[in-house]
C-alpha cells in the first residue's frame, strides 16, 4: 500500500506542476485559464486520493509507531532547504546576467531543496492536525514537487528563449559519474517566405489586358478619339488634346517586364524589411530578459 500512495503522490505532484506551468503561460499570453485549472484540480484530486489511502493505511496499522507526530523541522534545517532550493537558481541567473555561455544549472539540488522546504513548512503548520503524517505528505506533494520542478523549468525555458544554452548536471547512479545534459537555445535561423512575383503592378496590367475591348480603329479616327501619325503609328487623343501612344505587342511585352521588375523590387524591399525586423528581434532576445543588464535598462542608465 505504501508504494501505491507514494506513486500517487508523485503522479499528482507532476500533474499539478504541469497545470501550474500552463497556468503561468496562459496568464502571460492572456488566454483562458480554465484548462490549466482543470489540470491542477485533477492533480490535486489524485493527491487527495493518495492522502486518504495513506490515512487509511495508518489507521489500519493502529499504534505500530506510524501515528507518532511528524517531527517539526528546525529553523536551521529549513534554512538549509531554502538555500538548496534558491541558491542554484540564483547562481544560474547571475550567469545569465553576466552573459556566460552556457549557463550551468543543478536541478537535483533545486528540486529536493523545494520538496524539503515544503515539507518543513507543512511540519510546522500541521502540528495540531489529525493524521498529521498524511496531511504533511499531501502538502509536500501539492506544493513541494511543483516548487522544486518549476524552479528549474521556468528559468531553463527563459534562458533558452533568450538564446542561451543551458548545461544541466545530473548524477548517473549506475556509474556514479556526473553527466551533463545540454538544453540548446531556440533556433534563431531566419526563415524567408516564398513571395509571389505577381504584385500590384503586374496584377493591374493583367487586369487591364483581361478587360481590354476590341475597337474599330477607323471609327475611332473618324470620331477624333484616335489619330494616325506620319510614321504609321496610332495615338489616342485625350480630352485636353494631349496624345498617348498606342502600343503594339512589343510595348505590351516591355510593359510586362517593367511591371514584373517593379513588383520584384517591392517584394525584395518587403523581405529586407522583415529580415531587419527579425534581426532586431533576435538581438533583443539575445541581449534581453535580464533584470540589470537588458538593453532597455542600459539605455536608461546611459541617459
Coordinates of C-alpha atoms in Angstrom, one line a residue:
X1 CA 0.0 0.0 0.0
X2 CA 2.9 2.4 0.8
X3 CA 4.3 2.1 -2.7
X4 CA 0.8 2.8 -4.2
X5 CA 0.1 6.1 -2.4
X6 CA 3.7 7.2 -2.8
X7 CA 3.4 6.8 -6.6
X8 CA 0.0 8.6 -6.5
X9 CA 1.7 11.5 -4.5
X10 CA 4.4 11.7 -7.2
X11 CA 1.9 11.5 -10.1
X12 CA -0.4 14.1 -8.6
X13 CA 2.5 16.4 -7.9
X14 CA 3.7 16.1 -11.5
X15 CA 0.2 16.9 -12.9
X16 CA -0.1 19.9 -10.6
X17 CA 3.3 21.1 -11.9
X18 CA 2.2 20.8 -15.5
X19 CA -1.0 22.6 -14.7
X20 CA 0.8 25.4 -12.9
X21 CA 3.2 25.8 -15.8
X22 CA 0.3 26.1 -18.2
X23 CA -1.4 28.5 -15.9
X24 CA 1.6 30.9 -15.9
X25 CA 1.9 30.6 -19.7
X26 CA -1.8 31.3 -20.2
X27 CA -1.7 34.3 -17.9
X28 CA 1.3 35.8 -19.8
X29 CA -0.4 35.0 -23.2
X30 CA -3.8 36.3 -21.9
X31 CA -5.6 33.1 -22.7
X32 CA -8.4 31.4 -20.8
X33 CA -7.3 29.7 -17.6
X34 CA -10.0 27.1 -17.3
X35 CA -7.9 24.3 -18.9
X36 CA -5.0 24.9 -16.6
X37 CA -7.2 25.0 -13.5
X38 CA -8.7 21.7 -14.6
X39 CA -5.3 20.1 -14.8
X40 CA -4.3 21.4 -11.4
X41 CA -7.6 20.2 -10.0
X42 CA -7.1 16.8 -11.4
X43 CA -3.6 16.5 -9.9
X44 CA -4.9 17.8 -6.5
X45 CA -7.7 15.2 -6.6
X46 CA -5.1 12.4 -7.1
X47 CA -3.1 13.8 -4.2
X48 CA -6.2 13.9 -2.1
X49 CA -6.9 10.2 -3.0
X50 CA -3.3 9.3 -2.1
X51 CA -3.7 11.1 1.2
X52 CA -7.0 9.3 2.0
X53 CA -5.3 6.0 1.2
X54 CA -2.3 7.0 3.3
X55 CA -4.5 7.9 6.3
X56 CA -6.5 4.6 5.9
X57 CA -3.2 2.7 5.9
X58 CA -2.1 4.5 9.1
X59 CA -5.4 3.9 10.7
X60 CA -5.3 0.1 10.0
X61 CA -1.8 -0.2 11.4
X62 CA -3.0 1.3 14.7
X63 CA -0.3 2.0 17.2
X64 CA 2.5 0.4 15.2
X65 CA 4.6 3.5 15.5
X66 CA 3.2 5.3 12.5
X67 CA 0.7 7.5 14.4
X68 CA 3.5 9.4 16.0
X69 CA 3.7 13.2 15.4
X70 CA 5.5 14.4 12.4
X71 CA 8.8 15.8 13.7
X72 CA 8.9 19.6 13.3
X73 CA 11.7 20.7 11.1
X74 CA 14.1 23.0 12.9
X75 CA 14.7 26.5 11.6
X76 CA 18.3 25.7 10.7
X77 CA 17.2 22.7 8.6
X78 CA 14.5 24.8 6.9
X79 CA 17.2 27.5 6.1
X80 CA 19.4 24.8 4.6
X81 CA 16.4 23.6 2.5
X82 CA 15.6 27.1 1.4
X83 CA 19.2 27.7 0.4
X84 CA 19.4 24.4 -1.5
X85 CA 16.2 25.4 -3.4
X86 CA 17.1 29.0 -4.1
X87 CA 20.9 29.4 -4.4
X88 CA 21.3 27.2 -7.6
X89 CA 18.6 29.3 -9.4
X90 CA 20.3 32.5 -8.2
X91 CA 23.7 31.2 -9.4
X92 CA 22.2 30.4 -12.8
X93 CA 20.6 33.8 -13.0
X94 CA 23.8 35.5 -12.2
X95 CA 25.5 33.6 -15.0
X96 CA 22.7 34.7 -17.3
X97 CA 23.1 38.4 -16.2
X98 CA 26.8 38.2 -17.0
X99 CA 26.2 36.7 -20.5
X100 CA 28.0 33.5 -19.5
X101 CA 27.5 30.8 -22.2
X102 CA 26.4 28.2 -21.4
X103 CA 24.5 28.6 -18.1
X104 CA 25.1 25.8 -15.6
X105 CA 22.2 24.6 -13.5
X106 CA 21.8 21.9 -10.8
X107 CA 18.2 20.7 -10.9
X108 CA 18.5 17.8 -8.4
X109 CA 19.6 20.2 -5.6
X110 CA 16.9 22.7 -6.5
X111 CA 14.2 20.0 -6.7
X112 CA 14.9 18.3 -3.4
X113 CA 15.5 21.7 -1.8
X114 CA 12.0 22.7 -2.8
X115 CA 10.5 19.5 -1.6
X116 CA 12.3 19.7 1.7
X117 CA 11.3 23.3 2.2
X118 CA 7.6 22.5 1.6
X119 CA 7.8 19.6 4.0
X120 CA 9.4 21.8 6.6
X121 CA 6.6 24.4 6.3
X122 CA 3.9 21.7 6.5
X123 CA 5.5 20.1 9.5
X124 CA 5.4 23.4 11.3
X125 CA 1.8 24.4 10.2
X126 CA 0.2 21.0 10.8
X127 CA 1.5 20.1 14.2
X128 CA -2.1 20.1 15.7
X129 CA -3.8 18.4 12.7
X130 CA -5.3 14.9 12.9
X131 CA -3.5 12.5 10.6
X132 CA -0.5 14.8 10.6
X133 CA 1.7 12.5 8.6
X134 CA -0.7 12.1 5.8
X135 CA -1.5 15.8 5.8
X136 CA 2.2 16.7 5.6
X137 CA 2.7 14.3 2.8
X138 CA -0.2 15.8 0.9
X139 CA 1.0 19.3 1.4
X140 CA 4.5 18.3 0.2
X141 CA 3.2 16.7 -2.9
X142 CA 0.8 19.6 -3.7
X143 CA 3.3 22.4 -3.1
X144 CA 6.8 20.9 -2.8
X145 CA 7.0 19.0 -6.1
X146 CA 5.8 22.0 -8.2
X147 CA 8.0 24.3 -6.2
X148 CA 11.1 22.2 -7.0
X149 CA 10.3 21.5 -10.6
X150 CA 9.1 25.0 -11.6
X151 CA 12.3 26.5 -10.0
X152 CA 14.2 24.5 -12.7
X153 CA 11.9 24.5 -15.7
X154 CA 10.9 28.2 -15.7
X155 CA 14.5 29.6 -15.7
X156 CA 15.6 27.0 -18.2
X157 CA 12.8 28.0 -20.6
X158 CA 13.6 31.6 -20.1
X159 CA 17.3 31.1 -20.8
X160 CA 16.6 29.1 -23.9
X161 CA 14.1 31.7 -25.2
X162 CA 16.8 34.3 -24.9
X163 CA 19.2 32.2 -27.0
X164 CA 21.3 30.9 -24.1
X165 CA 22.3 27.3 -23.9
X166 CA 21.9 25.5 -20.6
X167 CA 24.0 22.7 -19.2
X168 CA 22.3 20.6 -16.6
X169 CA 24.5 18.5 -14.3
X170 CA 23.0 15.2 -13.2
X171 CA 24.2 12.1 -11.5
X172 CA 24.4 8.7 -13.2
X173 CA 23.8 6.4 -10.2
X174 CA 24.7 3.3 -12.1
X175 CA 28.3 4.5 -12.9
X176 CA 28.4 7.1 -10.0
X177 CA 29.6 9.6 -12.5
X178 CA 28.4 13.2 -13.2
X179 CA 27.0 13.7 -16.6
X180 CA 25.9 16.9 -18.4
X181 CA 22.7 17.3 -20.4
X182 CA 22.6 20.2 -22.9
X183 CA 19.4 22.1 -23.5
X184 CA 20.1 24.1 -26.6
X185 CA 18.7 27.6 -27.2
X186 CA 15.9 28.2 -29.6
X187 CA 16.9 28.1 -33.2
X188 CA 17.3 31.8 -34.4
X189 CA 17.6 30.9 -38.2
X190 CA 15.8 33.4 -40.4
X191 CA 13.1 31.6 -42.5
X192 CA 12.4 33.6 -45.7
X193 CA 8.9 33.4 -47.1
X194 CA 8.0 32.5 -50.6
X195 CA 6.8 35.7 -52.2
X196 CA 4.9 35.7 -55.5
X197 CA 6.4 37.8 -58.2
X198 CA 2.9 38.9 -59.3
X199 CA 2.4 42.1 -57.3
X200 CA 0.3 45.2 -57.5
X201 CA 1.8 46.4 -60.8
X202 CA 1.6 43.1 -62.6
X203 CA -1.9 42.4 -61.4
X204 CA -3.1 45.8 -62.6
X205 CA -1.6 45.2 -66.0
X206 CA -3.0 41.7 -66.3
X207 CA -6.4 43.1 -65.2
X208 CA -6.2 45.8 -67.8
X209 CA -5.4 43.1 -70.5
X210 CA -8.2 40.9 -69.3
X211 CA -10.7 43.7 -69.5
X212 CA -9.5 45.1 -72.9
X213 CA -12.1 45.6 -75.6
X214 CA -11.8 45.3 -79.4
X215 CA -12.2 48.7 -81.1
X216 CA -12.7 49.8 -84.7
X217 CA -9.6 52.0 -85.4
X218 CA -11.1 53.7 -88.4
X219 CA -14.2 54.6 -86.4
X220 CA -12.1 55.9 -83.6
X221 CA -10.0 58.0 -86.0
X222 CA -13.2 59.4 -87.7
X223 CA -14.6 60.3 -84.2
X224 CA -11.4 62.1 -83.3
X225 CA -10.5 59.9 -80.4
X226 CA -7.5 58.5 -82.2
X227 CA -5.0 59.8 -84.8
X228 CA -2.6 58.2 -87.1
X229 CA 0.9 59.8 -87.2
X230 CA 3.2 60.2 -90.2
X231 CA 5.2 57.1 -89.2
X232 CA 2.0 55.0 -89.3
X233 CA 1.6 54.6 -85.6
X234 CA -1.6 55.5 -83.7
X235 CA -2.2 57.7 -80.7
X236 CA -5.2 58.3 -78.6
X237 CA -6.4 61.9 -78.2
X238 CA -7.3 62.9 -74.6
X239 CA -10.0 65.5 -73.7
X240 CA -7.3 68.1 -73.1
X241 CA -5.7 67.5 -76.5
X242 CA -2.7 65.6 -75.3
X243 CA -1.7 62.4 -77.1
X244 CA -1.0 58.9 -75.7
X245 CA 0.8 56.4 -77.9
X246 CA -1.0 53.1 -78.6
X247 CA 1.5 50.2 -78.0
X248 CA 1.8 47.1 -80.0
X249 CA 2.9 43.6 -78.9
X250 CA 6.4 44.9 -78.3
X251 CA 5.1 47.6 -76.0
X252 CA 3.0 45.1 -74.1
X253 CA 6.0 42.8 -73.5
X254 CA 8.0 45.8 -72.3
X255 CA 5.2 46.9 -70.0
X256 CA 5.0 43.4 -68.6
X257 CA 8.8 43.4 -67.9
X258 CA 8.6 46.8 -66.2
X259 CA 5.6 45.6 -64.1
X260 CA 7.4 42.4 -63.0
X261 CA 10.6 44.3 -62.2
X262 CA 8.7 46.9 -60.1
X263 CA 6.9 44.1 -58.2
X264 CA 10.2 42.2 -57.6
X265 CA 11.7 45.4 -56.2
X266 CA 8.8 45.9 -53.9
X267 CA 9.0 42.2 -52.8
X268 CA 12.7 42.5 -52.2
X269 CA 12.3 45.6 -50.1
X270 CA 9.5 43.9 -48.0
X271 CA 11.7 40.9 -47.5
X272 CA 14.6 43.0 -46.5
X273 CA 12.4 44.9 -44.0
X274 CA 11.2 41.6 -42.5
X275 CA 14.8 40.5 -42.1
X276 CA 15.8 43.8 -40.4
X277 CA 12.8 43.3 -38.0
X278 CA 13.8 39.7 -37.4
X279 CA 17.4 40.7 -36.7
X280 CA 16.2 43.4 -34.3
X281 CA 14.0 40.8 -32.5
X282 CA 16.9 38.3 -32.3
X283 CA 19.2 41.0 -30.9
X284 CA 16.7 41.9 -28.3
X285 CA 16.1 38.2 -27.4
X286 CA 19.8 37.5 -27.2
X287 CA 20.6 40.5 -25.0
X288 CA 17.2 41.0 -23.2
X289 CA 15.3 39.2 -20.5
X290 CA 17.7 40.3 -17.7
X291 CA 16.9 42.3 -14.6
X292 CA 20.0 44.6 -14.6
X293 CA 21.8 44.2 -18.0
X294 CA 18.9 44.3 -20.6
X295 CA 19.3 46.8 -23.4
X296 CA 16.5 49.0 -22.3
X297 CA 17.9 49.3 -18.8
X298 CA 21.4 50.0 -20.1
X299 CA 19.9 52.8 -22.3
X300 CA 18.1 54.3 -19.3
X301 CA 21.4 54.2 -17.3
X302 CA 23.3 55.9 -20.1
X303 CA 20.7 58.7 -20.2

